[in-house]
């Protein structure tokens, strides 16, 4: 694994000093300068020095304290484990238990966490000068652990190092994306989602201003408002945003936008063609990457006038970013020829060291070949003659909803728990698989059940985007020749209703 080209932490200190009077963040229409941010980082650095353990829970609020806490943790040699403020407390407590977290940073007015030490950053002592205390960049040290939906019914933690993050930043700018102190950059993602890292870190490393969207807000509406009110120049987006903005394309004209990047789910070619007309001066990119390979791994600069690479109406994902290695393989991990579909595998300096305390999942997801450690993405791709990759779909039951990766089996696990594991449940992705995917839940019970208690149970364990919008009662479930639940038949029965 190659070393990152620079010390990110020292660079941040230099940038903050050079641009102290410039705006670093716009949060809920309030501006904070780089001096304001540096002061809060300094306060948190001092507060963290008595904290035991390298991994600290961070309630992912949309405020200057939370962003400052991320930088302070890194500068103090610790990692952050984001805890969503709107997700069920049981889910968050499970994450705390898995990692063995003893301290949580929480800028909320009142905390939900009563069995660990809680640091409220707005109440820390005043030590702004600590921002410039010495830092030690260690590429192998953990930067963050993001918990994604797990196939066993429990969220699984993806560990990313400082070296992974620094390598990603190198690769991001190597795409030819040039940010400057005058740039105004969108950060629409919850901090529990890895696209947030690229959205806040890249601008801060160039002295630009980050414009955030708070958890719980209607994302596409806020994106539209921020674009109009502040004439944003760079945005990293999920495709569902432009799907919802599509009725307003005739009204949108954003000549100030220079870069728009899409990731997190399939990008419909029809939507992006209309979006390009709204952004006459922008480079529009389709970027792709699993959390396990640090945010983005491939990129495709979508042409404005010539035909774009696409498959079944979904834009291609391009070629490997700097340092990333890609390989399309068959079921025996053998590389396939161009023009042949297979599973996309990734390697290189952005690749996670593995899942938190989950050796079984590590053995399943990673393999060594040609002296390289590779990751099975589970995505079916095909490399075309010009070297670009086409995205053809998922190999398993994992789907993307609002940019979040969701294991359908986790929803099924929680639903079965409501019935004391006595009733089978099948979760199905509904919609067109790209911009309006929702969840349907089939349960093996008689019809005319009152579904409200089941939904209330699901709300206790699952975030909003994982809740089913439809519940179907089918008894008995059809079975296939192997005496397994026939999911295809269930889908057909639902379609007949």
Short mmCIF file of C-alpha atoms in Angstrom, two decimals:
data_model
loop_
_atom_site.label_atom_id
_atom_site.label_comp_id
_atom_site.label_asym_id
_atom_site.label_seq_id
_atom_site.Cartn_x
_atom_site.Cartn_y
_atom_site.Cartn_z
CA UNK A 1 0.00 0.00 0.00
CA UNK A 2 1.52 3.31 -1.06
CA UNK A 3 1.84 6.12 1.45
CA UNK A 4 -0.34 9.23 1.08
CA UNK A 5 1.44 12.18 -0.43
CA UNK A 6 0.95 14.62 2.41
CA UNK A 7 0.12 15.10 6.06
CA UNK A 8 -3.54 16.15 6.02
CA UNK A 9 -3.52 17.40 9.59
CA UNK A 10 -0.64 19.82 9.16
CA UNK A 11 -2.18 21.00 5.91
CA UNK A 12 -5.45 21.76 7.70
CA UNK A 13 -3.59 23.80 10.31
CA UNK A 14 -1.86 25.81 7.57
CA UNK A 15 -5.08 26.36 5.62
CA UNK A 16 -6.96 27.50 8.72
CA UNK A 17 -4.25 30.01 9.59
CA UNK A 18 -4.02 31.35 6.04
CA UNK A 19 -7.78 31.80 5.64
CA UNK A 20 -8.75 32.63 9.23
CA UNK A 21 -11.17 35.42 8.23
CA UNK A 22 -12.84 33.53 5.41
CA UNK A 23 -16.02 31.53 5.90
CA UNK A 24 -15.50 27.81 6.53
CA UNK A 25 -19.13 26.75 7.09
CA UNK A 26 -22.64 27.95 6.43
CA UNK A 27 -24.92 25.99 8.76
CA UNK A 28 -28.62 26.81 8.92
CA UNK A 29 -27.78 30.10 7.15
CA UNK A 30 -25.25 31.10 9.84
CA UNK A 31 -21.63 31.59 8.80
CA UNK A 32 -18.56 30.45 10.74
CA UNK A 33 -15.05 31.52 9.80
CA UNK A 34 -11.97 29.36 9.77
CA UNK A 35 -10.96 31.15 12.97
CA UNK A 36 -14.27 30.17 14.59
CA UNK A 37 -13.75 26.57 13.50
CA UNK A 38 -10.12 26.51 14.66
CA UNK A 39 -11.14 27.84 18.09
CA UNK A 40 -13.70 25.05 18.54
CA UNK A 41 -11.20 22.42 17.39
CA UNK A 42 -8.70 23.74 19.94
CA UNK A 43 -11.26 23.56 22.74
CA UNK A 44 -12.12 19.98 21.84
CA UNK A 45 -8.50 18.92 21.50
CA UNK A 46 -7.92 19.87 25.11
CA UNK A 47 -11.14 18.21 26.27
CA UNK A 48 -10.19 14.95 24.56
CA UNK A 49 -6.82 14.58 26.23
CA UNK A 50 -8.28 12.92 29.32
CA UNK A 51 -10.41 10.48 27.28
CA UNK A 52 -9.46 6.81 27.37
CA UNK A 53 -9.73 4.74 24.22
CA UNK A 54 -9.11 5.50 20.58
CA UNK A 55 -12.70 5.31 19.33
CA UNK A 56 -15.20 7.98 20.36
CA UNK A 57 -18.91 8.11 19.57
CA UNK A 58 -20.02 11.30 17.84
CA UNK A 59 -23.67 12.31 17.66
CA UNK A 60 -23.91 13.47 14.06
CA UNK A 61 -25.57 16.84 14.57
CA UNK A 62 -25.45 19.61 11.99
CA UNK A 63 -23.43 22.22 13.88
CA UNK A 64 -19.97 23.71 14.08
CA UNK A 65 -19.20 21.75 17.26
CA UNK A 66 -19.68 18.39 15.54
CA UNK A 67 -17.46 19.22 12.57
CA UNK A 68 -14.84 20.66 14.91
CA UNK A 69 -14.98 17.46 16.96
CA UNK A 70 -14.08 15.36 13.91
CA UNK A 71 -10.93 17.38 13.29
CA UNK A 72 -10.05 17.45 16.99
CA UNK A 73 -10.36 13.67 17.23
CA UNK A 74 -8.05 13.22 14.26
CA UNK A 75 -5.51 15.66 15.64
CA UNK A 76 -5.57 13.87 18.99
CA UNK A 77 -4.99 10.47 17.41
CA UNK A 78 -8.56 9.19 17.78
CA UNK A 79 -11.35 8.12 15.43
CA UNK A 80 -15.01 9.05 15.31
CA UNK A 81 -17.93 6.64 15.21
CA UNK A 82 -20.99 8.63 14.05
CA UNK A 83 -24.31 8.06 15.82
CA UNK A 84 -27.34 9.37 13.99
CA UNK A 85 -29.46 11.70 16.18
CA UNK A 86 -32.72 10.57 14.54
CA UNK A 87 -32.15 6.82 14.41
CA UNK A 88 -33.45 4.46 17.11
CA UNK A 89 -31.48 4.60 20.35
CA UNK A 90 -31.29 0.79 20.42
CA UNK A 91 -29.45 0.80 17.10
CA UNK A 92 -27.02 3.45 18.32
CA UNK A 93 -26.44 1.65 21.62
CA UNK A 94 -25.71 -1.54 19.69
CA UNK A 95 -22.98 0.32 17.78
CA UNK A 96 -21.55 1.66 21.05
CA UNK A 97 -21.52 -1.86 22.46
CA UNK A 98 -19.88 -3.40 19.40
CA UNK A 99 -16.96 -0.95 19.48
CA UNK A 100 -16.72 -0.72 23.26
CA UNK A 101 -17.11 3.04 23.20
CA UNK A 102 -16.73 4.70 26.59
CA UNK A 103 -17.12 8.35 25.54
CA UNK A 104 -19.68 10.09 23.32
CA UNK A 105 -19.47 13.66 22.04
CA UNK A 106 -22.98 15.10 21.92
CA UNK A 107 -23.81 18.73 21.13
CA UNK A 108 -27.56 18.15 21.57
CA UNK A 109 -29.38 20.22 24.18
CA UNK A 110 -30.14 16.99 26.07
CA UNK A 111 -28.35 13.70 25.50
CA UNK A 112 -29.86 10.24 24.95
CA UNK A 113 -26.70 8.58 26.28
CA UNK A 114 -26.64 7.90 29.99
CA UNK A 115 -24.36 4.87 30.37
CA UNK A 116 -21.17 6.40 28.93
CA UNK A 117 -19.21 9.57 29.54
CA UNK A 118 -20.71 12.40 27.51
CA UNK A 119 -18.76 15.45 26.39
CA UNK A 120 -20.87 18.43 25.39
CA UNK A 121 -18.56 20.48 23.16
CA UNK A 122 -20.47 23.72 23.70
CA UNK A 123 -19.59 23.47 27.41
CA UNK A 124 -15.87 22.73 27.13
CA UNK A 125 -13.23 25.05 28.54
CA UNK A 126 -11.74 27.72 26.27
CA UNK A 127 -8.42 26.59 24.77
CA UNK A 128 -8.46 27.90 21.17
CA UNK A 129 -4.67 28.01 20.95
CA UNK A 130 -4.59 24.21 21.26
CA UNK A 131 -5.64 24.00 17.62
CA UNK A 132 -2.01 24.62 16.66
CA UNK A 133 -0.54 22.06 19.04
CA UNK A 134 1.63 19.45 17.38
CA UNK A 135 -0.08 16.68 15.45
CA UNK A 136 1.28 13.31 14.38
CA UNK A 137 -0.07 11.91 11.13
CA UNK A 138 -0.17 8.12 11.26
CA UNK A 139 -1.49 6.56 8.05
CA UNK A 140 -2.36 3.30 9.85
CA UNK A 141 -4.42 4.92 12.60
CA UNK A 142 -8.20 4.74 12.39
CA UNK A 143 -10.00 7.85 11.11
CA UNK A 144 -13.61 6.70 11.43
CA UNK A 145 -15.80 3.61 11.68
CA UNK A 146 -19.04 3.77 9.71
CA UNK A 147 -21.74 1.26 10.48
CA UNK A 148 -23.73 0.05 7.50
CA UNK A 149 -26.68 -2.31 7.29
CA UNK A 150 -25.58 -5.85 8.11
CA UNK A 151 -26.75 -9.14 6.61
CA UNK A 152 -26.91 -10.78 10.07
CA UNK A 153 -29.49 -8.28 11.28
CA UNK A 154 -26.91 -6.12 13.06
CA UNK A 155 -25.11 -3.11 11.60
CA UNK A 156 -21.49 -3.86 10.64
CA UNK A 157 -18.61 -1.44 11.11
CA UNK A 158 -16.33 -0.46 8.24
CA UNK A 159 -12.95 0.77 9.51
CA UNK A 160 -11.14 3.48 7.53
CA UNK A 161 -7.65 4.75 8.33
CA UNK A 162 -6.06 8.17 8.02
CA UNK A 163 -4.03 6.77 5.14
CA UNK A 164 -7.23 5.63 3.41
CA UNK A 165 -8.70 9.11 3.75
CA UNK A 166 -5.53 10.90 2.59
CA UNK A 167 -5.30 8.59 -0.42
CA UNK A 168 -8.92 9.32 -1.27
CA UNK A 169 -8.34 13.07 -1.10
CA UNK A 170 -5.31 12.71 -3.39
CA UNK A 171 -7.39 10.71 -5.86
CA UNK A 172 -10.32 13.13 -5.68
CA UNK A 173 -8.23 16.13 -6.67
CA UNK A 174 -6.36 14.05 -9.26
CA UNK A 175 -9.65 13.84 -11.18
CA UNK A 176 -8.93 17.44 -12.13
CA UNK A 177 -11.33 18.99 -9.63
CA UNK A 178 -9.87 22.34 -8.56
CA UNK A 179 -11.37 24.04 -5.52
CA UNK A 180 -10.37 27.52 -4.35
CA UNK A 181 -11.09 29.71 -1.31
CA UNK A 182 -13.92 31.45 -3.18
CA UNK A 183 -15.75 28.18 -3.82
CA UNK A 184 -19.08 27.42 -2.16
CA UNK A 185 -19.51 23.68 -1.70
CA UNK A 186 -22.56 21.60 -0.77
CA UNK A 187 -22.55 19.07 2.09
CA UNK A 188 -25.99 17.44 1.94
CA UNK A 189 -25.17 14.14 3.67
CA UNK A 190 -25.68 12.91 7.21
CA UNK A 191 -22.32 12.23 8.84
CA UNK A 192 -23.27 8.56 9.13
CA UNK A 193 -22.95 8.35 5.31
CA UNK A 194 -19.45 8.23 3.81
CA UNK A 195 -20.18 10.73 1.03
CA UNK A 196 -20.14 13.34 3.80
CA UNK A 197 -16.36 12.87 4.14
CA UNK A 198 -15.65 14.01 0.60
CA UNK A 199 -18.19 16.80 0.90
CA UNK A 200 -16.71 18.49 3.98
CA UNK A 201 -13.03 17.53 3.77
CA UNK A 202 -12.16 18.47 0.19
CA UNK A 203 -13.41 22.08 0.59
CA UNK A 204 -11.70 22.53 3.96
CA UNK A 205 -8.38 21.44 2.45
CA UNK A 206 -8.70 24.28 -0.07
CA UNK A 207 -10.01 27.03 2.22
CA UNK A 208 -13.50 26.97 0.64
CA UNK A 209 -16.87 27.30 2.39
CA UNK A 210 -19.08 24.27 3.16
CA UNK A 211 -22.88 24.68 3.03
CA UNK A 212 -24.66 21.96 5.02
CA UNK A 213 -28.07 20.32 5.06
CA UNK A 214 -29.34 19.21 8.46
CA UNK A 215 -30.52 15.64 9.17
CA UNK A 216 -34.27 15.34 8.88
CA UNK A 217 -34.74 18.08 6.30
CA UNK A 218 -36.14 17.33 2.85
CA UNK A 219 -32.83 17.01 1.05
CA UNK A 220 -33.79 17.96 -2.48
CA UNK A 221 -35.65 21.06 -1.33
CA UNK A 222 -32.69 22.25 0.71
CA UNK A 223 -30.28 21.57 -2.14
CA UNK A 224 -32.43 23.66 -4.48
CA UNK A 225 -32.64 26.49 -1.94
CA UNK A 226 -28.91 26.55 -1.21
CA UNK A 227 -28.08 26.49 -4.92
CA UNK A 228 -30.35 29.46 -5.54
CA UNK A 229 -29.61 31.51 -2.42
CA UNK A 230 -25.83 31.06 -2.37
CA UNK A 231 -24.91 30.27 -5.99
CA UNK A 232 -23.03 27.12 -5.06
CA UNK A 233 -20.03 26.17 -7.18
CA UNK A 234 -19.51 22.49 -6.24
CA UNK A 235 -21.94 19.78 -5.18
CA UNK A 236 -21.70 16.09 -4.38
CA UNK A 237 -25.17 14.57 -4.74
CA UNK A 238 -27.21 11.40 -4.82
CA UNK A 239 -29.22 10.87 -8.03
CA UNK A 240 -32.56 10.96 -6.20
CA UNK A 241 -32.02 14.71 -5.70
CA UNK A 242 -32.29 15.49 -9.39
CA UNK A 243 -35.14 13.03 -9.79
CA UNK A 244 -37.20 15.16 -7.41
CA UNK A 245 -35.92 18.38 -8.97
CA UNK A 246 -36.82 17.22 -12.48
CA UNK A 247 -40.18 19.09 -12.54
CA UNK A 248 -38.23 22.32 -11.91
CA UNK A 249 -35.52 21.88 -14.55
CA UNK A 250 -37.05 24.61 -16.72
CA UNK A 251 -36.69 27.05 -13.81
CA UNK A 252 -33.18 26.06 -12.70
CA UNK A 253 -30.22 27.91 -14.14
CA UNK A 254 -27.00 27.63 -12.14
CA UNK A 255 -24.15 29.09 -14.22
CA UNK A 256 -22.00 29.41 -11.08
CA UNK A 257 -21.83 25.61 -10.59
CA UNK A 258 -18.46 24.26 -11.77
CA UNK A 259 -18.61 20.66 -10.52
CA UNK A 260 -21.51 18.30 -9.80
CA UNK A 261 -20.68 14.75 -8.73
CA UNK A 262 -23.21 11.93 -8.34
CA UNK A 263 -22.78 8.72 -6.36
CA UNK A 264 -24.58 6.37 -4.00
CA UNK A 265 -27.03 4.78 -6.44
CA UNK A 266 -27.56 4.30 -10.17
CA UNK A 267 -27.63 7.57 -12.11
CA UNK A 268 -30.45 7.67 -14.72
CA UNK A 269 -29.17 8.98 -18.04
CA UNK A 270 -32.39 10.87 -18.79
CA UNK A 271 -32.23 12.78 -15.51
CA UNK A 272 -28.59 13.78 -15.87
CA UNK A 273 -29.08 15.00 -19.46
CA UNK A 274 -31.68 17.49 -18.20
CA UNK A 275 -29.49 18.40 -15.25
CA UNK A 276 -26.59 19.29 -17.54
CA UNK A 277 -28.79 21.89 -19.23
CA UNK A 278 -29.41 23.48 -15.82
CA UNK A 279 -25.64 23.70 -15.17
CA UNK A 280 -24.22 25.04 -18.45
CA UNK A 281 -20.70 25.63 -17.06
CA UNK A 282 -20.31 22.54 -14.88
CA UNK A 283 -18.40 19.32 -15.21
CA UNK A 284 -20.86 16.58 -14.27
CA UNK A 285 -19.31 13.38 -12.92
CA UNK A 286 -20.72 10.00 -12.08
CA UNK A 287 -18.49 8.60 -9.34
CA UNK A 288 -18.78 5.20 -7.70
CA UNK A 289 -17.41 3.53 -4.64
CA UNK A 290 -18.36 1.39 -1.66
CA UNK A 291 -17.69 2.57 1.88
CA UNK A 292 -15.02 -0.17 2.09
CA UNK A 293 -12.85 1.66 -0.46
CA UNK A 294 -13.20 5.14 1.06
CA UNK A 295 -15.96 7.14 -0.59
CA UNK A 296 -15.23 7.09 -4.35
CA UNK A 297 -13.22 4.61 -6.40
CA UNK A 298 -14.06 5.29 -10.06
CA UNK A 299 -15.12 8.35 -11.99
CA UNK A 300 -16.79 9.15 -15.30
CA UNK A 301 -16.87 12.69 -16.68
CA UNK A 302 -20.19 12.80 -18.50
CA UNK A 303 -19.90 14.47 -21.91
CA UNK A 304 -22.19 17.41 -22.60
CA UNK A 305 -22.89 16.70 -26.23
CA UNK A 306 -21.64 13.28 -27.34
CA UNK A 307 -23.49 10.12 -26.21
CA UNK A 308 -22.76 9.03 -22.64
CA UNK A 309 -21.79 5.52 -21.57
CA UNK A 310 -24.87 3.79 -20.17
CA UNK A 311 -26.56 0.43 -19.67
CA UNK A 312 -30.33 0.08 -19.37
CA UNK A 313 -30.56 3.83 -18.88
CA UNK A 314 -28.00 3.94 -16.03
CA UNK A 315 -24.85 6.02 -16.60
CA UNK A 316 -21.51 4.19 -16.58
CA UNK A 317 -19.16 4.53 -13.62
CA UNK A 318 -15.99 5.26 -15.61
CA UNK A 319 -12.45 4.24 -14.80
CA UNK A 320 -10.37 3.77 -11.68
CA UNK A 321 -9.33 6.86 -9.74
CA UNK A 322 -5.66 7.45 -8.94
CA UNK A 323 -4.20 4.58 -6.93
CA UNK A 324 -7.34 2.44 -7.20
CA UNK A 325 -7.16 -0.90 -8.97
CA UNK A 326 -10.24 -2.50 -10.50
CA UNK A 327 -10.82 -6.05 -11.67
CA UNK A 328 -13.97 -7.72 -13.01
CA UNK A 329 -13.97 -11.40 -12.06
CA UNK A 330 -16.01 -14.57 -12.45
CA UNK A 331 -17.29 -16.71 -9.58
CA UNK A 332 -13.78 -18.16 -9.09
CA UNK A 333 -12.14 -14.73 -8.84
CA UNK A 334 -10.63 -15.09 -12.31
CA UNK A 335 -10.44 -11.86 -14.37
CA UNK A 336 -12.87 -11.80 -17.27
CA UNK A 337 -12.30 -10.23 -20.66
CA UNK A 338 -13.63 -6.82 -21.63
CA UNK A 339 -17.25 -7.09 -22.70
CA UNK A 340 -17.96 -9.88 -20.21
CA UNK A 341 -20.00 -9.21 -17.11
CA UNK A 342 -18.69 -10.19 -13.70
CA UNK A 343 -18.23 -8.93 -10.15
CA UNK A 344 -16.25 -5.73 -9.69
CA UNK A 345 -13.38 -6.04 -7.20
CA UNK A 346 -11.24 -3.20 -5.85
CA UNK A 347 -7.72 -2.85 -4.42
CA UNK A 348 -5.29 -0.09 -3.53
CA UNK A 349 -4.45 2.40 -0.77
CA UNK A 350 -8.08 3.40 -0.16
CA UNK A 351 -9.08 -0.14 0.83
CA UNK A 352 -10.31 -0.65 4.40
CA UNK A 353 -8.22 -2.83 6.72
CA UNK A 354 -11.48 -4.68 7.37
CA UNK A 355 -14.72 -4.85 9.32
CA UNK A 356 -14.77 -4.16 13.02
CA UNK A 357 -14.48 -7.41 15.03
CA UNK A 358 -15.96 -9.49 12.22
CA UNK A 359 -13.45 -12.01 10.91
CA UNK A 360 -16.14 -14.10 9.22
CA UNK A 361 -17.21 -11.12 7.12
CA UNK A 362 -13.59 -10.24 6.40
CA UNK A 363 -12.91 -13.76 5.06
CA UNK A 364 -16.01 -13.54 2.91
CA UNK A 365 -15.37 -10.07 1.50
CA UNK A 366 -11.61 -9.95 0.84
CA UNK A 367 -9.19 -12.16 -1.08
CA UNK A 368 -5.56 -12.00 -2.18
CA UNK A 369 -4.50 -12.32 -5.79
CA UNK A 370 -1.38 -11.19 -7.62
CA UNK A 371 0.12 -9.94 -4.38
CA UNK A 372 -2.83 -7.59 -3.85
CA UNK A 373 -5.64 -7.66 -1.32
CA UNK A 374 -8.97 -7.29 -3.12
CA UNK A 375 -12.51 -6.47 -2.03
CA UNK A 376 -15.64 -8.14 -3.43
CA UNK A 377 -18.03 -5.24 -4.08
CA UNK A 378 -20.99 -7.46 -4.91
CA UNK A 379 -21.67 -5.20 -7.91
CA UNK A 380 -22.08 -6.69 -11.36
CA UNK A 381 -20.12 -4.69 -13.94
CA UNK A 382 -18.78 -4.94 -17.45
CA UNK A 383 -15.73 -3.19 -18.87
CA UNK A 384 -16.34 -1.89 -22.37
CA UNK A 385 -13.78 -1.43 -25.15
CA UNK A 386 -12.74 2.10 -24.15
CA UNK A 387 -11.96 0.97 -20.58
CA UNK A 388 -15.06 2.42 -18.91
CA UNK A 389 -17.07 0.31 -16.51
CA UNK A 390 -20.81 -0.17 -16.84
CA UNK A 391 -22.87 -0.86 -13.71
CA UNK A 392 -25.32 -3.73 -14.23
CA UNK A 393 -26.75 -4.28 -10.74
CA UNK A 394 -26.22 -6.08 -7.42
CA UNK A 395 -25.34 -9.72 -6.88
CA UNK A 396 -27.15 -10.03 -3.57
CA UNK A 397 -30.08 -8.61 -1.68
CA UNK A 398 -28.34 -5.33 -0.94
CA UNK A 399 -30.04 -2.25 -2.37
CA UNK A 400 -29.48 1.50 -2.36
CA UNK A 401 -32.17 3.70 -0.87
CA UNK A 402 -31.66 7.48 -0.82
CA UNK A 403 -27.97 6.76 -1.25
CA UNK A 404 -27.83 4.48 1.81
CA UNK A 405 -26.79 0.87 1.45
CA UNK A 406 -29.46 -1.42 2.87
CA UNK A 407 -29.40 -5.16 3.51
CA UNK A 408 -32.92 -6.46 2.99
CA UNK A 409 -32.09 -9.30 5.36
CA UNK A 410 -31.73 -6.82 8.24
CA UNK A 411 -35.31 -5.65 7.73
CA UNK A 412 -36.44 -9.27 7.61
CA UNK A 413 -34.55 -10.05 10.82
CA UNK A 414 -36.24 -7.23 12.72
CA UNK A 415 -39.67 -8.16 11.35
CA UNK A 416 -39.24 -11.79 12.42
CA UNK A 417 -38.36 -10.56 15.90
CA UNK A 418 -41.81 -8.97 16.16
CA UNK A 419 -43.34 -12.40 15.59
CA UNK A 420 -40.97 -14.16 17.97
CA UNK A 421 -39.15 -15.72 15.01
CA UNK A 422 -42.29 -17.77 14.33
CA UNK A 423 -43.28 -15.99 11.12
CA UNK A 424 -41.23 -15.70 7.94
CA UNK A 425 -40.66 -12.29 6.36
CA UNK A 426 -39.33 -11.24 2.97
CA UNK A 427 -38.24 -7.68 2.18
CA UNK A 428 -38.31 -6.62 -1.44
CA UNK A 429 -37.05 -3.55 -3.23
CA UNK A 430 -39.87 -1.86 -5.12
CA UNK A 431 -39.72 0.90 -7.70
CA UNK A 432 -37.35 1.22 -10.64
CA UNK A 433 -34.18 0.41 -8.73
CA UNK A 434 -32.55 3.80 -9.22
CA UNK A 435 -34.22 6.94 -8.04
CA UNK A 436 -37.40 5.97 -6.18
CA UNK A 437 -36.67 2.62 -4.55
CA UNK A 438 -38.86 1.73 -1.59
CA UNK A 439 -39.25 -1.36 0.57
CA UNK A 440 -42.14 -3.79 0.48
CA UNK A 441 -42.42 -6.34 3.30
CA UNK A 442 -44.19 -9.67 2.87
CA UNK A 443 -45.09 -11.57 6.06
CA UNK A 444 -46.36 -15.14 6.21
CA UNK A 445 -49.64 -14.39 7.98
CA UNK A 446 -53.30 -14.18 7.09
CA UNK A 447 -54.63 -10.99 5.55
CA UNK A 448 -56.55 -8.24 7.35
CA UNK A 449 -53.96 -7.97 10.10
CA UNK A 450 -53.53 -4.66 11.88
CA UNK A 451 -50.05 -3.62 10.74
CA UNK A 452 -49.61 -0.71 13.15
CA UNK A 453 -47.96 -2.75 15.95
CA UNK A 454 -45.53 -4.26 13.44
CA UNK A 455 -44.61 -0.84 12.06
CA UNK A 456 -44.12 0.51 15.57
CA UNK A 457 -41.76 -2.39 16.30
CA UNK A 458 -39.79 -1.74 13.11
CA UNK A 459 -39.47 1.97 13.99
CA UNK A 460 -37.71 1.02 17.23
CA UNK A 461 -34.86 -0.67 15.37
CA UNK A 462 -34.67 0.72 11.84
CA UNK A 463 -33.98 4.19 10.43
CA UNK A 464 -36.74 5.85 8.44
CA UNK A 465 -35.31 5.01 5.02
CA UNK A 466 -35.40 1.26 5.85
CA UNK A 467 -39.07 1.18 6.88
CA UNK A 468 -41.43 -0.60 4.47
CA UNK A 469 -43.96 1.55 2.65
CA UNK A 470 -46.15 -1.49 1.93
CA UNK A 471 -46.89 -4.66 3.89
CA UNK A 472 -48.28 -7.78 2.20
CA UNK A 473 -49.80 -10.83 3.91
CA UNK A 474 -49.16 -14.12 2.10
CA UNK A 475 -49.75 -17.52 3.71
CA UNK A 476 -48.19 -19.83 2.95
CA UNK A 477 -45.09 -18.47 1.24
CA UNK A 478 -44.41 -20.25 -2.06
CA UNK A 479 -41.31 -22.45 -2.16
CA UNK A 480 -38.96 -23.32 -4.99
CA UNK A 481 -37.54 -26.71 -5.99
CA UNK A 482 -34.91 -26.47 -3.26
CA UNK A 483 -37.60 -26.00 -0.61
CA UNK A 484 -36.50 -22.43 -0.13
CA UNK A 485 -38.79 -19.41 -0.04
CA UNK A 486 -39.41 -18.42 -3.65
CA UNK A 487 -38.76 -14.68 -3.61
CA UNK A 488 -39.42 -14.36 -7.33
CA UNK A 489 -42.86 -15.92 -6.89
CA UNK A 490 -43.62 -13.67 -3.94
CA UNK A 491 -42.81 -10.68 -6.10
CA UNK A 492 -45.14 -12.01 -8.80
CA UNK A 493 -47.96 -12.53 -6.27
CA UNK A 494 -47.52 -8.99 -5.00
CA UNK A 495 -47.65 -7.63 -8.54
CA UNK A 496 -51.03 -9.33 -9.02
CA UNK A 497 -52.55 -7.54 -6.01
#
